[in-house]
Coordinates of C-alpha atoms in Angstrom, one line a residue:
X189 CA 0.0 0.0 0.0
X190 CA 1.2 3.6 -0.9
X191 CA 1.4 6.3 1.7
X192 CA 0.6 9.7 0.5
X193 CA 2.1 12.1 2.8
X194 CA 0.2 15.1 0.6
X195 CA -1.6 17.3 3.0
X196 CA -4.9 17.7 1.7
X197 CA -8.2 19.7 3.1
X198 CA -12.1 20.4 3.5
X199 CA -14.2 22.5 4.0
X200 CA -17.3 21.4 5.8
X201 CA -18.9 20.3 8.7
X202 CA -20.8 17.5 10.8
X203 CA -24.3 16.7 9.7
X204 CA -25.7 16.5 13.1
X205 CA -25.0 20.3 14.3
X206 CA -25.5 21.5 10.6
X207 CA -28.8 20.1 10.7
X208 CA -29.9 21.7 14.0
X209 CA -28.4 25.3 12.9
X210 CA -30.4 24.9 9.5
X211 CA -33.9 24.4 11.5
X212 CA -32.8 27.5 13.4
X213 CA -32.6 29.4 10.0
X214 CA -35.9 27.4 8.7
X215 CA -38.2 28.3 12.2
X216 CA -36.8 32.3 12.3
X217 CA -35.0 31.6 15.9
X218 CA -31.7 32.9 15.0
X219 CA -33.5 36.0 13.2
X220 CA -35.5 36.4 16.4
X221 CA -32.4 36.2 18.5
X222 CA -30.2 39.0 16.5
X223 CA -33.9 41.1 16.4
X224 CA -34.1 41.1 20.5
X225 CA -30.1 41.8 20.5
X226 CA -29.7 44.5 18.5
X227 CA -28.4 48.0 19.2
X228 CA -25.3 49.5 19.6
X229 CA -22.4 47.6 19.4
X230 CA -23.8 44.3 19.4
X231 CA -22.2 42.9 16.0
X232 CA -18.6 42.8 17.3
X233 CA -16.1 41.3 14.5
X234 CA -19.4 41.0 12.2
X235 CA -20.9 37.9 14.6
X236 CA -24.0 38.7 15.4
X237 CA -25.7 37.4 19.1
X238 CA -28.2 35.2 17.0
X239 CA -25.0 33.9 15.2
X240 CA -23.0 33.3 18.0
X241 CA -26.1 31.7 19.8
X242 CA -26.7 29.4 16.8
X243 CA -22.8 28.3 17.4
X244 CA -23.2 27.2 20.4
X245 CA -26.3 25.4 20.2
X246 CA -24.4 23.9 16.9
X247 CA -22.0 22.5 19.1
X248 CA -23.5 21.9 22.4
X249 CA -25.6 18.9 20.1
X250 CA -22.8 17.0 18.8
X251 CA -19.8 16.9 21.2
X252 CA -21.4 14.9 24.0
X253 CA -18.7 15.1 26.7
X254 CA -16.3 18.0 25.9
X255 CA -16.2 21.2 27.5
X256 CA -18.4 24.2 25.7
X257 CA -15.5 26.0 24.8
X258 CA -12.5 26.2 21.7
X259 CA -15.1 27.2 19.1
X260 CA -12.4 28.2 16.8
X261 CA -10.8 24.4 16.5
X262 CA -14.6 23.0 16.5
X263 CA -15.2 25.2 13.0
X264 CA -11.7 25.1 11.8
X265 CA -12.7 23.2 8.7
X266 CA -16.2 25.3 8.4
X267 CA -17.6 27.5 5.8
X268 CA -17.5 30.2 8.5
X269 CA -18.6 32.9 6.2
X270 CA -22.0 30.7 4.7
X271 CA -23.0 29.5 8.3
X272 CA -22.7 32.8 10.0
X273 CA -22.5 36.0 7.6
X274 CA -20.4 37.6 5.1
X275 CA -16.7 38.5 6.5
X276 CA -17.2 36.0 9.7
X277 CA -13.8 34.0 9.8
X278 CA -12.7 31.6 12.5
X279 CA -11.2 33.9 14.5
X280 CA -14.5 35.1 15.2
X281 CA -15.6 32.3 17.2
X282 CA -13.0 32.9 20.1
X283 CA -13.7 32.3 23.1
X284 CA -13.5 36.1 24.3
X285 CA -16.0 36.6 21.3
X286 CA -18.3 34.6 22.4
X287 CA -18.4 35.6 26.2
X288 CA -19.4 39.0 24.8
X289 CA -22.0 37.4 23.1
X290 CA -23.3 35.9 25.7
X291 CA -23.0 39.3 27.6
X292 CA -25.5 40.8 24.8
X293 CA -28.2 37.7 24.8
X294 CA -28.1 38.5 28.8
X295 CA -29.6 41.8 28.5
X296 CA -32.6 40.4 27.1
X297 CA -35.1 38.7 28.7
X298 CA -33.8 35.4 28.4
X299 CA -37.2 33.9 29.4
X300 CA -39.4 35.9 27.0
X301 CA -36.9 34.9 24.3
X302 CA -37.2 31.5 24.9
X303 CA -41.0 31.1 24.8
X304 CA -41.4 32.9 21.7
X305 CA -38.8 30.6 20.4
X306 CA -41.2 27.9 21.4
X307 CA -44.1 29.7 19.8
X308 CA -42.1 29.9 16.6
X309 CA -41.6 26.0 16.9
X310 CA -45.4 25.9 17.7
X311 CA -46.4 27.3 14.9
X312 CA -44.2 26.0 12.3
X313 CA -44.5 22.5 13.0
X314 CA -48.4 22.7 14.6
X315 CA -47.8 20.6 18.1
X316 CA -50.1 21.6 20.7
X317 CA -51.5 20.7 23.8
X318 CA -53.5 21.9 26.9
X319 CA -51.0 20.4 29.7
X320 CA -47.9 22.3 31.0
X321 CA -45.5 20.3 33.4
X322 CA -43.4 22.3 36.0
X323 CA -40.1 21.7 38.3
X324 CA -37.4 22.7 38.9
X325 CA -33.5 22.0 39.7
X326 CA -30.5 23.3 40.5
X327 CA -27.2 23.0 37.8
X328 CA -23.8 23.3 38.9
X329 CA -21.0 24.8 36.4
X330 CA -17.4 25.2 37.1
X331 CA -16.7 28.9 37.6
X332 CA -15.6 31.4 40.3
X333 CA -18.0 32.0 44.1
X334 CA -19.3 35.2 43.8
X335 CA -20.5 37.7 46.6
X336 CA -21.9 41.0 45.6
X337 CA -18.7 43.5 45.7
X338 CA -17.4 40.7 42.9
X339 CA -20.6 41.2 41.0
X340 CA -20.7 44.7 40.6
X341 CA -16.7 44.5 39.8
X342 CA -17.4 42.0 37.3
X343 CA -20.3 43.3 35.2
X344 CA -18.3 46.9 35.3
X345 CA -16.1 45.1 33.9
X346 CA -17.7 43.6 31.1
X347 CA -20.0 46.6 30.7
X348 CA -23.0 44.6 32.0
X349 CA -24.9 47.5 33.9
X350 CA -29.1 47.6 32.9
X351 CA -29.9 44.3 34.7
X352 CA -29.2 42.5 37.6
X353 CA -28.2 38.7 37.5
X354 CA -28.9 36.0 39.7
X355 CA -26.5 34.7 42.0
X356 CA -25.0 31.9 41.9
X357 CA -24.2 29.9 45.1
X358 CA -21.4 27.6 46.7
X359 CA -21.3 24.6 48.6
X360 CA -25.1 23.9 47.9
X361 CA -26.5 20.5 48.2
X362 CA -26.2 20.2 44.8
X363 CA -28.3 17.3 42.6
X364 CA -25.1 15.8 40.7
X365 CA -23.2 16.0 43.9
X366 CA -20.7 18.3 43.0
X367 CA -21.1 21.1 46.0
X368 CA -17.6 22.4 44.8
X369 CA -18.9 24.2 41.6
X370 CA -21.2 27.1 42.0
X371 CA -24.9 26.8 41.2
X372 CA -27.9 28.2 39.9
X373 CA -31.2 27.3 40.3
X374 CA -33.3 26.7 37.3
X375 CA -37.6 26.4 36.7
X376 CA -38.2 24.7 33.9
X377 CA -41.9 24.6 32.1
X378 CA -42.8 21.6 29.4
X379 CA -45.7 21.1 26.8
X380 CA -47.2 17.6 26.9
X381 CA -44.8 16.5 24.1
X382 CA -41.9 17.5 27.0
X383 CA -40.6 20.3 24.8
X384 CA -39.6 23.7 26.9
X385 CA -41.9 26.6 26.8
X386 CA -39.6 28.4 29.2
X387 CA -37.2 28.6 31.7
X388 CA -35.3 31.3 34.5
X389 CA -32.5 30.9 36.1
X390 CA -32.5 32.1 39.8
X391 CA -30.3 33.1 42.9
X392 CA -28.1 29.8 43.6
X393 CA -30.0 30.0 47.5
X394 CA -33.7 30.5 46.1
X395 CA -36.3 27.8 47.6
X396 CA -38.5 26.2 45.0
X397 CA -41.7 27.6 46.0
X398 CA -40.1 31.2 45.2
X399 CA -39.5 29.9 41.7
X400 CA -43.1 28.2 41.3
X401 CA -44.8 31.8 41.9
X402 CA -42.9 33.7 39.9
X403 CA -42.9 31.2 36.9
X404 CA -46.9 31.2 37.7
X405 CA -47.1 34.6 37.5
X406 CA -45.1 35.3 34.3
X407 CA -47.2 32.3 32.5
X408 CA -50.1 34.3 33.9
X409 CA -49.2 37.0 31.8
X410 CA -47.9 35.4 28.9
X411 CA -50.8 32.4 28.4
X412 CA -54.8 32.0 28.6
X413 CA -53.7 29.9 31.8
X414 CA -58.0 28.5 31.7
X415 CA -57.0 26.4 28.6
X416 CA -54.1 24.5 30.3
X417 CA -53.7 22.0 33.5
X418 CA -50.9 22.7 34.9
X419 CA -48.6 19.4 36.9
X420 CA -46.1 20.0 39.3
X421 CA -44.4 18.4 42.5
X422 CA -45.2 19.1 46.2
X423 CA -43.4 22.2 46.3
X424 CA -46.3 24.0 44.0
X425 CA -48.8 22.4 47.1
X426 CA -49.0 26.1 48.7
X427 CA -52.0 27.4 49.6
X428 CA -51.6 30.7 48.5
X429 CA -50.4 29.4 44.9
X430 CA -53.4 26.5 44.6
X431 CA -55.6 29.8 45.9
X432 CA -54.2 31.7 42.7
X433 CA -54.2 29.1 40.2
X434 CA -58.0 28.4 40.8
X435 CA -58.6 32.5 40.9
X436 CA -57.3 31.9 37.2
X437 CA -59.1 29.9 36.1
X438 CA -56.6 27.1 35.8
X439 CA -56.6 23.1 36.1
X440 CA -53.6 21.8 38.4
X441 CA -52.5 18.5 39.9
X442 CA -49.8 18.1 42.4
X443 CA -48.6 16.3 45.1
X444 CA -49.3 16.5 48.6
X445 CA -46.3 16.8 51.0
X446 CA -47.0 16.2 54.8
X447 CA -46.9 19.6 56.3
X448 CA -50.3 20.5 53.7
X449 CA -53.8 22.1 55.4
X450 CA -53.2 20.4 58.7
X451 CA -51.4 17.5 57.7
X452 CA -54.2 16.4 55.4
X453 CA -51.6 13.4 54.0
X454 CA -51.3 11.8 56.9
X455 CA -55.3 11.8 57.3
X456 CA -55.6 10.3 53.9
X457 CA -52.5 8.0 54.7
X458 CA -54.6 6.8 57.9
X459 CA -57.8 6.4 56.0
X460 CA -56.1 4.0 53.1
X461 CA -54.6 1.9 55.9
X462 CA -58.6 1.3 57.4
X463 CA -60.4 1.4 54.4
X464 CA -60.3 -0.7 50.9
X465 CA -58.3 0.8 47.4
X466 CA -60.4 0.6 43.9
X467 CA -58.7 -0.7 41.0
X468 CA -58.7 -0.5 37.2
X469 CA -58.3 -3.7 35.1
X470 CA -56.8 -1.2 32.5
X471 CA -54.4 -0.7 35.3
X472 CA -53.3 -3.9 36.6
X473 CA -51.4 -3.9 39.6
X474 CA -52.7 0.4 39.9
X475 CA -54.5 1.0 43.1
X476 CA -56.7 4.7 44.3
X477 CA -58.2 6.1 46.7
X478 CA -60.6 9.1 46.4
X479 CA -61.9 11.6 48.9
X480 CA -62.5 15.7 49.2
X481 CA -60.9 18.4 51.3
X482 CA -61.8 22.1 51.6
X483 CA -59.5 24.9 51.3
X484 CA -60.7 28.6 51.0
X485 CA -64.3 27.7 50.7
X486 CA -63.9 25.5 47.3
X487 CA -63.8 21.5 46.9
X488 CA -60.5 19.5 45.9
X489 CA -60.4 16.3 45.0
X490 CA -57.6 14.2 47.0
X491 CA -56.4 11.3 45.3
X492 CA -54.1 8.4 47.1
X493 CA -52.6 6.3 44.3
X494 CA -49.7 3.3 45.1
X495 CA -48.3 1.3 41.5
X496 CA -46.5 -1.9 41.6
X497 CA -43.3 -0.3 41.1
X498 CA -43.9 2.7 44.2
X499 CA -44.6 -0.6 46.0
X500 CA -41.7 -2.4 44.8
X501 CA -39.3 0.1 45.9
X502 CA -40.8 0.9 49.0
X503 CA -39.9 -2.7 50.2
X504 CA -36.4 -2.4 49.0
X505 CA -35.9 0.6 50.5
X506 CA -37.2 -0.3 53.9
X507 CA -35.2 -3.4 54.2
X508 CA -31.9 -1.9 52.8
X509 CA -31.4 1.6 52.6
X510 CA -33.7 2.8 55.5
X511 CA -32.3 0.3 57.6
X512 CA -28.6 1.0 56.6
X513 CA -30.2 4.3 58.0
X514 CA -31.6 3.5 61.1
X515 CA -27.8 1.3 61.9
X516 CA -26.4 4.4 61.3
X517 CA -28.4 6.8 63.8
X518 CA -28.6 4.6 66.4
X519 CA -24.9 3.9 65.8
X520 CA -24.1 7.5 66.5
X521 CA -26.8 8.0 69.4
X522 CA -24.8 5.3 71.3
X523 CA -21.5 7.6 71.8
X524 CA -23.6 10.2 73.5
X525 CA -23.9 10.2 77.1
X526 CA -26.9 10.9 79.5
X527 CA -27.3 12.3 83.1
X528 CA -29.9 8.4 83.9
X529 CA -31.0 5.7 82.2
X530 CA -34.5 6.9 81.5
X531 CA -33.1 9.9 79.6
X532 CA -31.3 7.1 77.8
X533 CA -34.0 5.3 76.9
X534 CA -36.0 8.3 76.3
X535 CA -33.2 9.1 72.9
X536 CA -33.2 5.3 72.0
X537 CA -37.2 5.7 71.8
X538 CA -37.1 8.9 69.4
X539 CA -34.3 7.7 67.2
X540 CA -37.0 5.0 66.3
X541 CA -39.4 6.8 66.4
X542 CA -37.7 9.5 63.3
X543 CA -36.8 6.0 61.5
X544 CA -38.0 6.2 58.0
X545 CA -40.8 3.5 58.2
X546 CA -42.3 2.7 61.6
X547 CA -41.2 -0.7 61.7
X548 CA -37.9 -0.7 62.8
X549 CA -36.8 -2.0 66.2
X550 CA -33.8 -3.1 68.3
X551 CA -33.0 -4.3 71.7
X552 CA -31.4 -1.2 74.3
X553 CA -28.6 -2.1 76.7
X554 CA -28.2 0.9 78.6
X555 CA -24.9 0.7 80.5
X556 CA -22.6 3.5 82.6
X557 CA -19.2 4.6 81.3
X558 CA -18.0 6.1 84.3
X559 CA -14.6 7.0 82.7
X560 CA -16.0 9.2 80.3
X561 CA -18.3 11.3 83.1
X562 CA -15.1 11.2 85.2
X563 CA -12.7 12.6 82.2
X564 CA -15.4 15.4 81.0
X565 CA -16.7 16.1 84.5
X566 CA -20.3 16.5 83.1
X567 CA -22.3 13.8 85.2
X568 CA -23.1 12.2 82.6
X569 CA -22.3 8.7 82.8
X570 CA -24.8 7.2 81.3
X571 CA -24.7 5.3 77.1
X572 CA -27.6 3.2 75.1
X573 CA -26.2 0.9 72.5
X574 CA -28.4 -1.0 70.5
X575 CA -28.5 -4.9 69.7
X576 CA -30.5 -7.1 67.7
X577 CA -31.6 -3.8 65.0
X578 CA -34.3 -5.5 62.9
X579 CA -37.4 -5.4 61.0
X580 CA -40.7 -6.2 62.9
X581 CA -42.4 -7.6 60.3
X582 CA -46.1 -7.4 62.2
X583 CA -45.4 -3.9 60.9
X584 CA -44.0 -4.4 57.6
X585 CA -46.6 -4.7 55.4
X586 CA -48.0 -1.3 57.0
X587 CA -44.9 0.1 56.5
X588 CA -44.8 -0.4 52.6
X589 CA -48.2 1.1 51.9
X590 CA -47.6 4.0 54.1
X591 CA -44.0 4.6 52.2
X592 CA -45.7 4.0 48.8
X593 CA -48.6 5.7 49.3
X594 CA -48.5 9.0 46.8
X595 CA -51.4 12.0 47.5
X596 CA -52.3 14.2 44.8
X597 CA -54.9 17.1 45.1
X598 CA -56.9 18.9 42.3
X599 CA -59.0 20.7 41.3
X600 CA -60.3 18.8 38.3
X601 CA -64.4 17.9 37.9
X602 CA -65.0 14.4 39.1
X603 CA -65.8 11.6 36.6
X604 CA -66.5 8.0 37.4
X605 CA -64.7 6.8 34.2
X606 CA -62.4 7.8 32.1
X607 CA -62.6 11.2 30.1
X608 CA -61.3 12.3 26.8
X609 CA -61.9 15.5 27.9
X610 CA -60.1 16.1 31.2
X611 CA -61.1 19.8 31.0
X612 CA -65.0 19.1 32.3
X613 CA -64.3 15.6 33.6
X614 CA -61.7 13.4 35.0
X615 CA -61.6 10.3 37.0
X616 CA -59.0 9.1 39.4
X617 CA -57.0 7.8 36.9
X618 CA -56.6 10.5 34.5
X619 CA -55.7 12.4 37.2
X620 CA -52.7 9.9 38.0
X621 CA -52.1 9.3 34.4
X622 CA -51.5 13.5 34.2
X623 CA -49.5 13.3 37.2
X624 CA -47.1 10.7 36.0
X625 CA -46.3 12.7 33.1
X626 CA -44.3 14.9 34.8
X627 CA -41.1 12.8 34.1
X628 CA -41.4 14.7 31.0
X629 CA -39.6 17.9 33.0
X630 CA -37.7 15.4 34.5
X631 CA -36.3 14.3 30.8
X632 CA -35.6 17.5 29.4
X633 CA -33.4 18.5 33.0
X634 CA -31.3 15.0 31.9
X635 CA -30.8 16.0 28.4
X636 CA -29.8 19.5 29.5
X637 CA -27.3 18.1 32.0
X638 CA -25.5 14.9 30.3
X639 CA -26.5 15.7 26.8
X640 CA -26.1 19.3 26.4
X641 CA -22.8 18.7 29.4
X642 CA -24.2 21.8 31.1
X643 CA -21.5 21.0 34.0
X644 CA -18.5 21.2 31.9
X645 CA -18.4 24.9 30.6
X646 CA -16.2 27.4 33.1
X647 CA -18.0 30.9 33.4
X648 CA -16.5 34.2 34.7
X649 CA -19.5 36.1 35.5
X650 CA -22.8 35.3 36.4
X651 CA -24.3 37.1 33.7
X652 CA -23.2 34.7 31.4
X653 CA -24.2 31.8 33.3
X654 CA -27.4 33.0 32.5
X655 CA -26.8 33.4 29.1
X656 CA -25.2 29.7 29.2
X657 CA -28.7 28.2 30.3
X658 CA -30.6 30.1 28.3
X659 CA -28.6 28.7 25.5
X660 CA -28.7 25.1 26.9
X661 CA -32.6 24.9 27.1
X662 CA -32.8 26.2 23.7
X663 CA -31.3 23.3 22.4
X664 CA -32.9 21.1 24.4
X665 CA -35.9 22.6 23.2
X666 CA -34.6 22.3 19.5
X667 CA -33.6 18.3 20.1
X668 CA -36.9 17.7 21.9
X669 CA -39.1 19.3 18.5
X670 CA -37.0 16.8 16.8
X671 CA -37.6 14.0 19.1
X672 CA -41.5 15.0 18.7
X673 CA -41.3 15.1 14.7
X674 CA -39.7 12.1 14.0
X675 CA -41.7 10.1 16.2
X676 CA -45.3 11.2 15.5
X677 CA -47.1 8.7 14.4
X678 CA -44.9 5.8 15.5
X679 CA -46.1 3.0 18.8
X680 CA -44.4 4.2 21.6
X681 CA -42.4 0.6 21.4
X682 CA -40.7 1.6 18.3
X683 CA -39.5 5.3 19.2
X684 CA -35.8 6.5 18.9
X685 CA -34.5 9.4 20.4
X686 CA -32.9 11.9 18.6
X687 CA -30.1 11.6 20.1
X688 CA -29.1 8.2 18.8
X689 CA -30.7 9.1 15.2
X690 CA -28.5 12.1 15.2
X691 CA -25.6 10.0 16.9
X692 CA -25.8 7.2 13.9
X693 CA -25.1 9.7 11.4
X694 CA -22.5 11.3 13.0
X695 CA -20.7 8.4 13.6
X696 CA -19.6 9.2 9.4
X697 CA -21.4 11.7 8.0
X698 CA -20.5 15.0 6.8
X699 CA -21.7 18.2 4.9
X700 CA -18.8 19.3 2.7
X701 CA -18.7 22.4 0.2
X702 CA -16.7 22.5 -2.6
X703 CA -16.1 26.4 -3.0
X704 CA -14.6 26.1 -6.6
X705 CA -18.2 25.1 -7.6
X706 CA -20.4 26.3 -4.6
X707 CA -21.2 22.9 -4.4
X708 CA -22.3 20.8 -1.5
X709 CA -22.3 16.8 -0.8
X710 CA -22.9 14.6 1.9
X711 CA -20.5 11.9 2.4
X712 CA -20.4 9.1 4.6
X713 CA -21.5 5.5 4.4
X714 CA -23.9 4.4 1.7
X715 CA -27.2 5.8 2.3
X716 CA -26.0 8.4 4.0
X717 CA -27.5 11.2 1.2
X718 CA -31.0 9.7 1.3
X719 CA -31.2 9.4 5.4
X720 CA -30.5 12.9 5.4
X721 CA -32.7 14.6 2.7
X722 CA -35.1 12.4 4.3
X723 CA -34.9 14.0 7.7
X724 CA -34.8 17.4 6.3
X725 CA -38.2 16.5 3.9
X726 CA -39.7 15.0 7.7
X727 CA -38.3 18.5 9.6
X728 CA -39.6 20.7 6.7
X729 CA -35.8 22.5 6.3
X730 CA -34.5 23.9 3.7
X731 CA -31.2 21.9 2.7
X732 CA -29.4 25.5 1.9
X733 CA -29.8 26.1 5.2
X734 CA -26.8 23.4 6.1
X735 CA -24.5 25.5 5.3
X736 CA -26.8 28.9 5.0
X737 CA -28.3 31.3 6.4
X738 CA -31.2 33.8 5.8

C-alpha cells in the first residue's frame, strides 16, 4: 500500500450540528435572537448574538462530553462565512467573542426569548396541547463563588450594567453532587410533548416555591392559563399558589407533602390503611383512593394512588437503605452520654421513632461509662447501645403502603370513568395518568445536564451563566421538537431518540462544500444522502440552510 504524505483539506462540517443550525434558520429563531439583541455595538467582528447563539447550540448537540469552549478548532474546517455572515472568519468564534456574546443575549429577557422561540416551533410545526409540566433543579457549572462586591466588579467590567443577574451559590446540596462548583437554580416549564416553553435561572439560594410563583405569575401574563392544566411536585402544594391558580381559572394537579392544610396526607394515609383501594383492570397492579378536602371555601379532590413499582421500591428501601439508615443513627446516638437511664431510653425511643418506616426495632442495653463522666466532668455517665436492630415484620406490610402511598390534590371535575376531555371531567385515573407525566420535565433536566454537558463549561460572571442556560434549554428545546417530529405517528415501542438518530449519522457523515463550484455533498457511508434529505423533507428544512443562512 502507498502512503501519500500530501496534506490535503475540506471545507465542511458534521451533519448532526448543521442540521440543528439549519432548523434555526428554517423556524426564524436565530433571526429572532439577533432582532431582540440589537443595538449599539452588538455585532462585534461581524458575529451577530443570534449567530454566535446558533454556534453554540451547533455544538453543544454534537460533542457529547467536551467542554463548551474552543469554538475556533470545533469550526476550523467550516464555511464560516456561509453559516454565519459575510466577513465572519474563524477567528471570530474565540472564546472572548463569544463571552461578549453571551453578555448581549443576557440583556434580554432570556425567558421571553425563549418562549417565543417555542411559539415559533409551535407554529411552524403545529404541536399543541393543553398540559404544561413544571419543576425545577439546581445546575452546577465550574466557575468562580461570587459575593456581591465581585458582582458589581465584574459586570463593570464587562459593561453589564441595565440588569441584575442571579446569584449563583457555593457549597449547595447540589443534585449531581458536585457542592464544589457554584450553582444556579433553574424552573423549567414543558408542553405535553416535553418540549420547553420556558425557563429562568434564579439566585443559587432561592427555595423552590419562590420559583413556582414567579414562573406562575409570568405564564399568567404570557398564556390563557383556563385552557391549560398545569402538573407540578409538592413544592407548588401552597395554599396561597393553589388559591391563585384556581382564581385563574386554571386546572392543576400536584402532590401532597406532609406539612399540607393540617397534615391532610397523613389523614388520607390513615384512612387508606382502614379502608379498601379501587382498582382498574386497564391498570393492573394500579390501586386509588378518592376523597375531598376544603380549602378557601372551594372542593378539591384528594387522590391516594400506590403502583407496583412505588410498592416495589418501597420494600427495597425499607429493608436496605432505610435500615442501613436506622444502623447508622442509632450507631451515633450510642456515643452520646446521658445524666440516667430513662433519659437514655427516652433518645433510643425517638431515634426509632424518626426511622424512615415505623417498623424498625432493636434491643437497648443501657450501660454507665463512668470514665467518660469522670474525664469530661459532666455527670453524665450514662450510654444506650443497640442490639439485635431489625425489621418487625407485624409492621412491615403497613410500613410499605404508608411509604408507597402517593397524595395528589386537584382541582379537576369528578368523573367516574375515564374522560377524553379532562377539562369538564376526569376520574381518578386520568388524574394519576396526568400526574405521571411529569417525568417529562424530568427528561428535558437529563438532556440538559448529560447531553447538552451543562456541568463542563467554566464561566467568569454570572451574567453569562445566565446566558449559558438560556442557551442550553434552547437546544434542548430544539432536540426535543425533533424528538416530537420524528416520532409522531410511531407506537411508543418503536420510538428512537434523537439523540441516537443524530448519533448514527454522525458516527460518518458530513456536509462538505466545494467552494470552486459552490457545491455541496454529503458523504459518509452508503445511504447516508437519502437518510439525510429524508430527515430534512420529515423537519420541513430547507437543505441550503446546512450551510446557509437567511
Amino acid at each position: 500500500m502507498e502512503i501519500v504524505k500530501d496534506e490535503r483539506t475540506y471545507e465542511g462540517l458534521h451533519v448532526v450540528p448543521a442540521m440543528v443550525m439549519a432548523m434555526m434558520e428554517e423556524v426564524g429563531i436565530r433571526e429572532l435572537i439577533d432582532e431582540r439583541c440589537s443595538g449599539p455595538d452588538r455585532c462585534r467582528h461581524k458575529l451577530s448574538a443570534g449567530m454566535a447563539v446558533k454556534a453554540l447550540v451547533g455544538g453543544m448537540v454534537e460533542r457529547g462530553k467536551r467542554p463548551l469552549y474552543r469554538m475556533v478548532d470545533y469550526y476550523s474546517t467550516a464555511p464560516t462565512d456561509l453559516l454565519f455572515g459575510d466577513g465572519v472568519g474563524n477567528r471570530s468564534l474565540s472564546d472572548t467573542i463569544l463571552a461578549g456574546r453571551l453578555d448581549d443575549v443576557f440583556q434580554t429577557d432570556t425567558r421571553s426569548l425563549l418562549k417565543d422561540s417555542y411559539d415559533l416551533l409551535k407554529k411552524r410545526y403545529g404541536f399543541d396541547g393543553d398540559c404544561l409540566f413544571m419543576d425545577a433543579t439546581n445546575y452546577t457549572m465550574y466557575g468562580e463563588k461570587y459575593l456581591k462586591s465581585q458582582l458589581e466588579h465584574d459586570l463593570a467590567l464587562t459593561g453589564v450594567v441595565a440588569k441584575e443577574s442571579p446569584m449563583p451559590a457555593h457549597g449547595g446540596n447540589a443534585k449531581d453532587g458536585h457542592n464544589d462548583r457554584v450553582q444556579m437554580n433553574l424552573s423549567h416549564v414543558v408542553d405535553g410533548n416535553g418540549i420547553p416553553i420556558c425557563s429562568q435561572s434564579y439566585d443559587g439560594n432561592t427555595s423552590d416555591i419562590s420559583m413556582n410563583e414567579d414562573m406562575i405569575g409570568y405564564l399568567s401574563k404570557t398564556m390563557d392559563l383556563r385552557s391549560y392544566i398545569l402538573m407540578a411536585d409538592c413544592k407548588m402544594c401552597v395554599e396561597d399558589l393553589l388559591k391563585r391558580l384556581m382564581d385563574l381559572g386554571t386546572g392543576f394537579v400536584t402532590k401532597v407533602p406532609s406539612n399540607f392544610n393540617d397534615t391532610l396526607r397523613d389523614t388520607v394515609v390513615t384512612s387508606v390503611l382502614s379502608g379498601r383501594m379501587d382498582g382498574n383492570p386497564s391498570r393492573p397492579g394500579r390501586l386509588h383512593y378518592e376523597t375531598r378536602d376544603r380549602m378557601d371555601g372551594r372542593i378539591l379532590r384528594v387522590i391516594a394512588y400506590m403502583t407496583p413499582r412505588n410498592r416495589k421500591d418501597s420494600e427495597r428501601f425499607i429493608r436496605e437503605k432505610g435500615l442501613r439508615t436506622v444502623e447508622k443513627r442509632l450507631d451515633v446516638q450510642s456515643r452520646k452520654r446521658y445524666h440516667c437511664e430513662r433519659d437514655a431510653l427516652e433518645a433510643f425511643r425517638e431515634v426509632l421513632a424518626k426511622s424512615p418506616a415505623d417498623c424498625y426495632t432493636a434491643d437497648p442495653v443501657v450501660f454507665r461509662d463512668r470514665a467518660a463522666s469522670k474525664r469530661h466532668g459532666d455527670g453524665r455517665e450514662y450510654r444506650v447501645r443497640s442490639e439485635n436492630i431489625r425489621i418487625d415484620e407485624s409492621r412491615f406490610e403497613q410500613a410499605v403502603v404508608t411509604h408507597a402511598l402517593q397524595v395528589l390534590v386537584t382541582n379537576l371535575p369528578f368523573s367516574a370513568t375515564h374522560s377524553d376531555d379532562v377539562h369538564t371531567k376526569a376520574s381518578a385515573d386520568d388524574v394519576i395518568d396526568l400526574y405521571l407525566e411529569l417525568y417529562k420535565v424530568e427528561a428535558g433536566f437529563k438532556m440538559m445536564k448529560s447531553g447538552m454537558n451543562i456541568a463542563d463549561v467554566y464561566i467568569h460572571t454570572p451574567s453569562r451563566i445566565t446566558a449559558v442556560a438560556f442557551v442550553v434549554s434552547l437546544a434542548t428545546m430544539i432536540c426535543k421538537t425533533m424528538d416530537h417530529i420524528l416520532n409522531a405517528g410511531k407506537p411508543k415501542g418503536e420510538r428512537a431518540r434523537t439523540v441516537k438518530v443524530l448519533a448514527d449519522l454522525h458516527a460518518n457523515t458530513l456536509i462538505r462544500y466545494d467552494r470552486s463550484h459552490d457545491r455541496m455533498t454529503v458523504m459518509g457511508h452508503p445511504g447516508a444522502t437519502t437518510d439525510v434529505f429524508t430527515l430534512l423533507e420529515r423537519l420541513s428544512v430547507d437543505p441550503l440552510f446546512l450551510l446557509g443562512h437567511r
